[in-house]
PDB file of C-alpha atoms in Angstrom:
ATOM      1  CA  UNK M  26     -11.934 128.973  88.196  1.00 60.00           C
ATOM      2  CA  UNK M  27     -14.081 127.684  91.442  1.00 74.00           C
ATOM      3  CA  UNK M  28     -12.622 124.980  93.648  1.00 88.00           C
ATOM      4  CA  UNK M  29     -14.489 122.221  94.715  1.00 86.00           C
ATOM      5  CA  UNK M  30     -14.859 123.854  98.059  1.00 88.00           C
ATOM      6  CA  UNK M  31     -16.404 126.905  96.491  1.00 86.00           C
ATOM      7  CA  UNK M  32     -18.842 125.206  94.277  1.00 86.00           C
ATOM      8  CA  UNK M  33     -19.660 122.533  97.029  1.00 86.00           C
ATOM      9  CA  UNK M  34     -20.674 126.026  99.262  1.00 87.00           C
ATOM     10  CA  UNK M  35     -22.185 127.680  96.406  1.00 88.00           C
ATOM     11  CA  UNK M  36     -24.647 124.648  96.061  1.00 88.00           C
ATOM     12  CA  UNK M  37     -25.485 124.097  99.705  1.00 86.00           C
ATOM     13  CA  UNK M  38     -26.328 127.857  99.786  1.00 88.00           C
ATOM     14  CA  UNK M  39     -28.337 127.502  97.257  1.00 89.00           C
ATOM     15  CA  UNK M  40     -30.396 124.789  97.919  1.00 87.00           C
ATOM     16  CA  UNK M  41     -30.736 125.961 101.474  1.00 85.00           C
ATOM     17  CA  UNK M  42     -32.131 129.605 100.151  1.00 89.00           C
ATOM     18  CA  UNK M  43     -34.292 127.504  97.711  1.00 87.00           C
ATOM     19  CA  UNK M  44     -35.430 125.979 101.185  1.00 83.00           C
ATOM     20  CA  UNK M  45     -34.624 122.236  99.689  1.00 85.00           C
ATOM     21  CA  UNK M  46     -32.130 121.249 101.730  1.00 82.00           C
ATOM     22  CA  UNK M  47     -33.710 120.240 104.385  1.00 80.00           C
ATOM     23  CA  UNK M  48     -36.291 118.261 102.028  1.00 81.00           C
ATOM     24  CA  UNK M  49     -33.694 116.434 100.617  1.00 84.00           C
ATOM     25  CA  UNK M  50     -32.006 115.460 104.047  1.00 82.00           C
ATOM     26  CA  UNK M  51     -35.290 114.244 105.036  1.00 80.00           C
ATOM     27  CA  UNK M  52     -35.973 112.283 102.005  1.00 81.00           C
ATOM     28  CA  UNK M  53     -32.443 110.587 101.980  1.00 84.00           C
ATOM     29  CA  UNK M  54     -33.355 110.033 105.984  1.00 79.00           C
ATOM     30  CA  UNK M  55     -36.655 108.342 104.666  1.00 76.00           C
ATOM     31  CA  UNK M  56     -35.007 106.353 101.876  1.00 79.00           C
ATOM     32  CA  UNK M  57     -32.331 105.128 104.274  1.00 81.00           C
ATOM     33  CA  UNK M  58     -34.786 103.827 106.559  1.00 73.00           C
ATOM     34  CA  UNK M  59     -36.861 101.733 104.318  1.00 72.00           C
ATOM     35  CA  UNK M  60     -33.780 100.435 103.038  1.00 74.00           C
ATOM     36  CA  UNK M  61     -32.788  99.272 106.539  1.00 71.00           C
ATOM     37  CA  UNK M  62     -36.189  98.247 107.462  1.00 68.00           C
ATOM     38  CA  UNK M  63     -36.015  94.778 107.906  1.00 63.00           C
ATOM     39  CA  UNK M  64     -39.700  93.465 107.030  1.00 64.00           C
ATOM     40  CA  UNK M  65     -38.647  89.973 108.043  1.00 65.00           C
ATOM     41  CA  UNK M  66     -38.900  91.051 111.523  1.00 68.00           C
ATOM     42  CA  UNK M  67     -42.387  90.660 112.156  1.00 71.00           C
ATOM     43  CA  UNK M  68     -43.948  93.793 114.299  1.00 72.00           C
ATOM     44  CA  UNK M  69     -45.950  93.920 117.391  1.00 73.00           C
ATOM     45  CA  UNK M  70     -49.715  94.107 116.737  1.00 80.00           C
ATOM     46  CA  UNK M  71     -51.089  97.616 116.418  1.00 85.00           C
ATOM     47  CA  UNK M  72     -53.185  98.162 119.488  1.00 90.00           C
ATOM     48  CA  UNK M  73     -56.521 100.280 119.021  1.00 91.00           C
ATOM     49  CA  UNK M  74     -55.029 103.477 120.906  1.00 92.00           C
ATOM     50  CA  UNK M  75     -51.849 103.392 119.041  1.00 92.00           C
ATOM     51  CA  UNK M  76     -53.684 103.143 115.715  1.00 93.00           C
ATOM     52  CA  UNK M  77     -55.780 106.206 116.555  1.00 94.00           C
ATOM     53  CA  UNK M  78     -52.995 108.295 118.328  1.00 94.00           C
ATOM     54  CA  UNK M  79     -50.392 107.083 114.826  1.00 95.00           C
ATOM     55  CA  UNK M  80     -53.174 108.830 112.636  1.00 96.00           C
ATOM     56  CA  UNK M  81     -53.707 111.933 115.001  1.00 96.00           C
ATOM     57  CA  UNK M  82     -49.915 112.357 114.453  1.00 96.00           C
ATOM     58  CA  UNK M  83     -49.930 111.255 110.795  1.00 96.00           C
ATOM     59  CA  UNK M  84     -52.743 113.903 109.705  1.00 96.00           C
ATOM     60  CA  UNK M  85     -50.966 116.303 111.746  1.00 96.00           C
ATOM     61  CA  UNK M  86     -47.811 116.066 109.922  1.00 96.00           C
ATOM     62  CA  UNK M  87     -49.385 115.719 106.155  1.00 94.00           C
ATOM     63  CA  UNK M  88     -51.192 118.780 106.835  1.00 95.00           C
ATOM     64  CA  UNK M  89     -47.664 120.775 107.702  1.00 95.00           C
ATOM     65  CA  UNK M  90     -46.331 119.112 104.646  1.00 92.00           C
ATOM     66  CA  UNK M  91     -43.849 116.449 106.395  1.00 91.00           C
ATOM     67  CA  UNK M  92     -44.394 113.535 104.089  1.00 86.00           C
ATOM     68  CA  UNK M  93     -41.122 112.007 104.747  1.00 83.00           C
ATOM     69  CA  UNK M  94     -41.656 112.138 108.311  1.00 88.00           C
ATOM     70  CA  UNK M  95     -45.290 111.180 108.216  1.00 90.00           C
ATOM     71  CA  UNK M  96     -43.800 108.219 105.762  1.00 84.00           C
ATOM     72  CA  UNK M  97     -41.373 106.974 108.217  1.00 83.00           C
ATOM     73  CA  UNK M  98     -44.094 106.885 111.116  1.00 88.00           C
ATOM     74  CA  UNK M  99     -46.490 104.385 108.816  1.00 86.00           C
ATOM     75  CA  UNK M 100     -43.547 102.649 107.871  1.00 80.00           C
ATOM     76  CA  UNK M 101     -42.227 101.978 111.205  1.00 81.00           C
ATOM     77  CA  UNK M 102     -45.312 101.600 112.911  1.00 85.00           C
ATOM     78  CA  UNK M 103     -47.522  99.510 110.748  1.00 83.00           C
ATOM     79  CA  UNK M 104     -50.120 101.951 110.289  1.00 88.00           C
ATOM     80  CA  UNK M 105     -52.105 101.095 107.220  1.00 88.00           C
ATOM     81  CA  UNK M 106     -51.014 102.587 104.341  1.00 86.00           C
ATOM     82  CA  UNK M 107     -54.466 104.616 103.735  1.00 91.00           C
ATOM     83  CA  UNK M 108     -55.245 107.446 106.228  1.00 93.00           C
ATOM     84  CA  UNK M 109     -58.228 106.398 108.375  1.00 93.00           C
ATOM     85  CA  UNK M 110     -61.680 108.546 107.625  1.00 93.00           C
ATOM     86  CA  UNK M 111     -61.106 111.986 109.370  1.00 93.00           C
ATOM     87  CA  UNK M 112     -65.339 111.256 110.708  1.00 93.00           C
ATOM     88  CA  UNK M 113     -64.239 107.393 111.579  1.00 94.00           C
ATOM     89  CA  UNK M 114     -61.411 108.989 113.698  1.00 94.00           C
ATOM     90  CA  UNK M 115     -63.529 111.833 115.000  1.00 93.00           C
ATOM     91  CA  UNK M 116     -66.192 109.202 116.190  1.00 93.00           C
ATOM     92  CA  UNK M 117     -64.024 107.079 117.744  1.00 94.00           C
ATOM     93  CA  UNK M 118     -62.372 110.257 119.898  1.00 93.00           C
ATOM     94  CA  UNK M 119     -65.805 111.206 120.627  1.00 92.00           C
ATOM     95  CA  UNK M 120     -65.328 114.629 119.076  1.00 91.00           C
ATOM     96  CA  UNK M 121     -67.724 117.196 117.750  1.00 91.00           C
ATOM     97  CA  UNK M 122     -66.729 119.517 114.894  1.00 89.00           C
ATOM     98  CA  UNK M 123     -67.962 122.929 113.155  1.00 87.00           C
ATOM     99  CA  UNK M 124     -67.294 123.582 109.706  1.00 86.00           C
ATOM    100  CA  UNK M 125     -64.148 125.730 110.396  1.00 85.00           C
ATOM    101  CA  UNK M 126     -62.563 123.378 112.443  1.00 87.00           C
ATOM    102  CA  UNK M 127     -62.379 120.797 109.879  1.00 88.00           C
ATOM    103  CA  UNK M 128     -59.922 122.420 108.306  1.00 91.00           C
ATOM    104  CA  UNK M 129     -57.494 121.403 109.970  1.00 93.00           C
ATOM    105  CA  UNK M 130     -56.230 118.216 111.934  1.00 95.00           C
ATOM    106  CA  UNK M 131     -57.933 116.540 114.872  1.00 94.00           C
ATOM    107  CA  UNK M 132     -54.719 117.320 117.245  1.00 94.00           C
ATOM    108  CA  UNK M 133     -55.183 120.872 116.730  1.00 93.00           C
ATOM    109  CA  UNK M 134     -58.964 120.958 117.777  1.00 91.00           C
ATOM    110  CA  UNK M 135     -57.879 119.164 120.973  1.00 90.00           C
ATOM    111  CA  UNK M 136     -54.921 120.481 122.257  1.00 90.00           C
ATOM    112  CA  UNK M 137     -56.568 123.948 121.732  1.00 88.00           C
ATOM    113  CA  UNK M 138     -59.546 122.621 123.422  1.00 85.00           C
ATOM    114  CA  UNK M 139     -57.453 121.735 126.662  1.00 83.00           C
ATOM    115  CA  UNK M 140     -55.816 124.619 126.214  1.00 84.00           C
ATOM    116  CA  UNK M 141     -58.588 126.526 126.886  1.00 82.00           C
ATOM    117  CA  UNK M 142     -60.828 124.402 129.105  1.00 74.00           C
ATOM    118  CA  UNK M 143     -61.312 125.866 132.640  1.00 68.00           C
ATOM    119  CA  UNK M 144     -62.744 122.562 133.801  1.00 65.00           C
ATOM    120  CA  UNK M 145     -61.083 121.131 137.283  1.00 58.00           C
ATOM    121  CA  UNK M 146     -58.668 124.058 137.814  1.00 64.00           C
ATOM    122  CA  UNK M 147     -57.259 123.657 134.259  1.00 60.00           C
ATOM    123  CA  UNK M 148     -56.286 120.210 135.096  1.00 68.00           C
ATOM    124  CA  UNK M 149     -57.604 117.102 133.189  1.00 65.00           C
ATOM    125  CA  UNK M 150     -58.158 114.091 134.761  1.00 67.00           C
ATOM    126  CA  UNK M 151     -56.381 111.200 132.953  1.00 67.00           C
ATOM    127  CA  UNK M 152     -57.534 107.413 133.465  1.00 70.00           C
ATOM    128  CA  UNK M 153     -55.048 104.863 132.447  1.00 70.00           C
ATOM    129  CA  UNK M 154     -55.227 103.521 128.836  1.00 62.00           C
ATOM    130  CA  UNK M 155     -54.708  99.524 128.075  1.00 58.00           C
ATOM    131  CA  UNK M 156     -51.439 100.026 126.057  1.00 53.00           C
ATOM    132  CA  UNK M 157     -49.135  97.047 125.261  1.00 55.00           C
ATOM    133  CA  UNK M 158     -46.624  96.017 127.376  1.00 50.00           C
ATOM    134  CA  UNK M 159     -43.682  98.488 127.420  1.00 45.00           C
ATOM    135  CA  UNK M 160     -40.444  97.217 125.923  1.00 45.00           C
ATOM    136  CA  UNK M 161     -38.213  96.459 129.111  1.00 44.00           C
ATOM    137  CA  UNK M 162     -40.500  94.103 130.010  1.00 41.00           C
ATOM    138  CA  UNK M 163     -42.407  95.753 132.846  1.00 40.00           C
ATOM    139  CA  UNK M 164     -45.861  95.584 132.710  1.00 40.00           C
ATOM    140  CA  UNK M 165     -46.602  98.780 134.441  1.00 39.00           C
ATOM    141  CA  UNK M 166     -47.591 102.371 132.870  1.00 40.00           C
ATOM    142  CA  UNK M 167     -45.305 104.787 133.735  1.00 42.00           C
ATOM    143  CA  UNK M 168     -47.217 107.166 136.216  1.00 43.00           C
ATOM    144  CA  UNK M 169     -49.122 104.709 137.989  1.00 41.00           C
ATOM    145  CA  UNK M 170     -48.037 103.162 140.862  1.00 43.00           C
ATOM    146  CA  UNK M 171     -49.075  99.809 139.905  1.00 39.00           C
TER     147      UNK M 171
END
């Protein structure tokens, strides 16, 4: 007859060669945080940049199938609960797209685009964004020497 030890092993191995395991650990991460969440503690307002950068990020991960993950990141960040229209989102980034690249997420279309711009000596120049003031109290962007 099995021990406990044996049939604890037997099931881990089997769940991890169903490819499961990990699921569930991410579910029962997911669960566990919502439980926690304290939704008394009112949250910072959502600034415009955040919103748009939280649904680059949140498309990105739906599309490789990380629900729990992407479920955490509206939970946490008070992202609406609906995913904002893929053209809405495209407008506001200023992007053009051809048929085959809307198949997959935005963050793909622009990190391969700046992967393969030659523009300035394969450098882009970044301009400082107005982002909300960053938790330690300072009011300056890191980077900037303000």
């Amino acid at each position: 007859m099995a021990t406990i030890t044996e049939l604890k092993c037997a099931v881990r191995e089997t769940l991890e060669s169903r490819g499961v395991l990990g699921q569930l650990k991410a579910r029962i991460r997911a669960e566990v945080f919502s439980a926690l969440d304290d939704q008394r503690e009112p949250r910072p307002p959502l600034s415009h940049e955040n919103l748009l950068i939280n649904e680059l990020i949140r498309e990105y991960l739906e599309f490789n199938k990380y629900r729990y993950t992407a479920s955490v990141l509206t939970a946490e960040s008070g992202q609406p609960e609906a995913p904002l229209d893929r053209q809405f989102l495209a407008n506001e980034l200023r992007v053009a797209e051809d048929t085959s690249s809307k198949s997959v997420p935005l963050l793909y279309g622009l990190v391969s685009h700046f992967l393969n711009s030659s523009d300035n000596g394969g450098k882009v120049f970044l301009r400082g964004a107005s982002l909300p003031t960053a938790p330690t109290g300072s009011n300056t962007v890191p980077g900037t020497d303000a």
